[in-house]
Coordinates of C-alpha atoms in Angstrom, one line a residue:
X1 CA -16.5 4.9 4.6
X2 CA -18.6 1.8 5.1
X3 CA -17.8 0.5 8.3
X4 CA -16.1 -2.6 8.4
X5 CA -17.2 -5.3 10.7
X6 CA -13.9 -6.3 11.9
X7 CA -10.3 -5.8 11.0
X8 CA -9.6 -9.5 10.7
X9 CA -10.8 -11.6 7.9
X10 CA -12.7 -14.6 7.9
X11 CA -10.5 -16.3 6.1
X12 CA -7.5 -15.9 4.4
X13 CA -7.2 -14.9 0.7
X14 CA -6.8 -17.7 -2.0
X15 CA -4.7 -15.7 -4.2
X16 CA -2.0 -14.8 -1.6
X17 CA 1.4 -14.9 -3.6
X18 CA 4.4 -13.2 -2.5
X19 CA 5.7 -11.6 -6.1
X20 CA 8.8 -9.6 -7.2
X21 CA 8.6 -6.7 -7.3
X22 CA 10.2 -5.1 -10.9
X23 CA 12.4 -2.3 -11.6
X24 CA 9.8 -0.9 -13.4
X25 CA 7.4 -1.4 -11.0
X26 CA 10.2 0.5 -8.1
X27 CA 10.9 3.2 -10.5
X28 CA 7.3 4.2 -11.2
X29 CA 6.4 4.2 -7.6
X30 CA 9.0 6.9 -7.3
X31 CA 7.9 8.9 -10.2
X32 CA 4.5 9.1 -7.8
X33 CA 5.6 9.8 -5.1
X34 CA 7.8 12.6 -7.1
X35 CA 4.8 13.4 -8.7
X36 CA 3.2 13.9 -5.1
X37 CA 5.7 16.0 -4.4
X38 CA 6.8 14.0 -1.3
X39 CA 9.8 14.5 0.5
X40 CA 9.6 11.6 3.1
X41 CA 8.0 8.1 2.3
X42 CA 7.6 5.3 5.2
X43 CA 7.4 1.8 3.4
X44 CA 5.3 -1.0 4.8
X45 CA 5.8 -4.4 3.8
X46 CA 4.9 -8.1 4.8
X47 CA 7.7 -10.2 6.3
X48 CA 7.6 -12.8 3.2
X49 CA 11.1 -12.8 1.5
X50 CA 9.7 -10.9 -1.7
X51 CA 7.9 -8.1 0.1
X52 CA 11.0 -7.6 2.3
X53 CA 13.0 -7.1 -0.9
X54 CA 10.2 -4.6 -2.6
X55 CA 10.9 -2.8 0.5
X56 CA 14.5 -2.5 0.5
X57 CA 14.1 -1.8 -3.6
X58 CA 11.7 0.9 -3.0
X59 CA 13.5 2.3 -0.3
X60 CA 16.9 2.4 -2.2
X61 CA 15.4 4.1 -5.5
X62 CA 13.7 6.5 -3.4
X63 CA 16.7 7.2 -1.6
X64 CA 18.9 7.3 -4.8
X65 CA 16.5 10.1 -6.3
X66 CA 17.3 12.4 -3.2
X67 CA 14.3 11.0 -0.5
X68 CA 13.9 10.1 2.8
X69 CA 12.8 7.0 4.5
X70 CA 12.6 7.8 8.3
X71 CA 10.9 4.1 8.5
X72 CA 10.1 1.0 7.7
X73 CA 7.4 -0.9 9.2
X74 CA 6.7 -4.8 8.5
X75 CA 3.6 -6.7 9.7
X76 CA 3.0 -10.5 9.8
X77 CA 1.2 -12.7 7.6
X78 CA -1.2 -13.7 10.1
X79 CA -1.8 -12.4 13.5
X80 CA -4.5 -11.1 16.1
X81 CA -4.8 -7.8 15.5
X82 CA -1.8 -5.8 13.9
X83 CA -2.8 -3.0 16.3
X84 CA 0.8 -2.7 16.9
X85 CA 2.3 -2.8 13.4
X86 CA -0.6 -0.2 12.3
X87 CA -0.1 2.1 14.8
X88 CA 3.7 2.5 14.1
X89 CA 2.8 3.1 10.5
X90 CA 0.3 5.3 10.9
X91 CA 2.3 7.4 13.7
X92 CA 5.5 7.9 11.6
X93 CA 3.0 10.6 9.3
X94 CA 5.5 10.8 6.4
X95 CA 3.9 12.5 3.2
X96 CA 3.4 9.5 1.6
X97 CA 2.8 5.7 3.0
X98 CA 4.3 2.5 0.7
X99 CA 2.7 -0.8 0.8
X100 CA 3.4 -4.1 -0.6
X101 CA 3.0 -8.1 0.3
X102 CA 0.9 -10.6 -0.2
X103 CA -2.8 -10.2 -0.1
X104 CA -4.0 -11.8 3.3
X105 CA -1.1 -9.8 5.5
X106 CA -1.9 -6.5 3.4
X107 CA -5.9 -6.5 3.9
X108 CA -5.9 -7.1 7.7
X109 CA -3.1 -4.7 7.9
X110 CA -5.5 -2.3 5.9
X111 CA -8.5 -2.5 7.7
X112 CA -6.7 -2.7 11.1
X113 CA -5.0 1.0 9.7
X114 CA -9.1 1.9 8.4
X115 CA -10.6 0.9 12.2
X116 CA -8.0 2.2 14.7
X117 CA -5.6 5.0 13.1
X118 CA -5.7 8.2 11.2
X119 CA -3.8 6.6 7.8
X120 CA -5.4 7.6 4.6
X121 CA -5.3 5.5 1.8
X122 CA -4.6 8.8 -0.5
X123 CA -1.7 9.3 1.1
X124 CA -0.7 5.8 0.1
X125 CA 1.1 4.2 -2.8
X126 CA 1.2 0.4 -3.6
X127 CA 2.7 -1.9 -5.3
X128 CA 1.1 -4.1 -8.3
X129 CA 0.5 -7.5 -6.0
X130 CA -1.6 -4.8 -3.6
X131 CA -3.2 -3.4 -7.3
X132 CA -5.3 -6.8 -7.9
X133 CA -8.6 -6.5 -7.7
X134 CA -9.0 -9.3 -5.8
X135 CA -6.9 -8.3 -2.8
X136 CA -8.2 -4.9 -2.8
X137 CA -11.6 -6.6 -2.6
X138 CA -10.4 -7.8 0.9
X139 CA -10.8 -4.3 2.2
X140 CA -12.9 -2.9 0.0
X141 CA -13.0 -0.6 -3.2
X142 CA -15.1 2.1 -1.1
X143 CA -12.8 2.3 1.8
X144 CA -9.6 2.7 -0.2
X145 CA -10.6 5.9 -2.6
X146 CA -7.0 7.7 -3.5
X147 CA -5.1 4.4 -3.3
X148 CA -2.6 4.8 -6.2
X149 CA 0.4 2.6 -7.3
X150 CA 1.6 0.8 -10.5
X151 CA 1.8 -2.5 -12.6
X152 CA 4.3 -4.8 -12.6
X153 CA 4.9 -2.9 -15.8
X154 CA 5.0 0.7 -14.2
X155 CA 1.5 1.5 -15.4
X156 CA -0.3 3.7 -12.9
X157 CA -3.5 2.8 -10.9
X158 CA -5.6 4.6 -8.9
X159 CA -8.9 3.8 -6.7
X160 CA -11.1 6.5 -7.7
X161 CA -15.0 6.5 -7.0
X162 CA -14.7 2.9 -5.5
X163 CA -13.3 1.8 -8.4
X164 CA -9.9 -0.1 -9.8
X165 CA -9.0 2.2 -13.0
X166 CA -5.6 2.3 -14.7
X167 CA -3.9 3.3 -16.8
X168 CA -3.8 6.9 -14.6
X169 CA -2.0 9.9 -16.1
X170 CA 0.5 10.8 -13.6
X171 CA 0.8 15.0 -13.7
X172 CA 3.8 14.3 -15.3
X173 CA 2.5 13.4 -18.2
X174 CA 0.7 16.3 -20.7

């Protein structure tokens, strides 16, 4: 990994949006993590009213197609450090993480999980607001190989070899 300077960002993104999330989009991301073969999925989220709802969508399909969600963890938009909101994320070690928000509250949420815990970006599944290149840019293509999530659509992505490429075959597929 390239070391990172700092967790926090010199300045905020200028494509922050909080987006809906689509059913699509919720379904897919549990077709992954099936996919994965996960059992137990911990959802993080940024407290904007949208990312709140992805969460509770997410959490509610997974939970529909036989899951578990022992947590949810949601982090601020702005803050000094997100040590806090990282670490209880990080420390709930489910088989898969699930992220989604806008793009400032996401990256420094990132890169404070990158400096200080033992998350792993291939354990982790996003949503399609997290899947722009230009917020993954605030952490870094390098420091987020395995990454994987879907399009607004349901089409997969996947950070592979610091790079953004969709569409990903899921092993589902033949």
């Amino acid at each position: 990994m390239d070391p990172l300077t700092s967790p926090l960002l010199k300045r905020p993104a200028s494509h922050d949006a909080d987006l809906r999330t689509t059913a699509a989009e919720a379904g897919a991301i549990v077709r992954l993590a099936r996919a994965r073969r996960a059992r137990t999925i911990v959802i993080g989220s940024g407290r904007t009213p949208h990312a709140l709802a992805t969460a509770a969508l997410i959490g509610s399909a997974w939970e529909r197609a036989g899951g578990a969600t022992p947590a949810t963890v949601t982090w601020p938009e702005t803050g000094a450090s997100w040590l806090r909101h990282a670490s209880r994320f990080a420390d709930a070690d489910p088989d898969l993480w699930v992220m989604t928000g806008p793009a400032t509250g996401w990256a420094q949420m990132t890169r404070r999980l990158l400096w200080s815990t033992s998350w792993r970006p291939e354990r982790t599944l996003a949503t399609a607001a997290i899947g722009d290149p230009r917020t993954l840019a605030l952490v870094g293509l390098i420091n987020l190989n395995g990454l994987a999530g879907t399009t607004a659509h349901g089409a997969p992505w996947l950070v592979e070899d610091d790079a953004l490429q969709y569409p990903v075959r899921t092993q589902e597929e033949p």
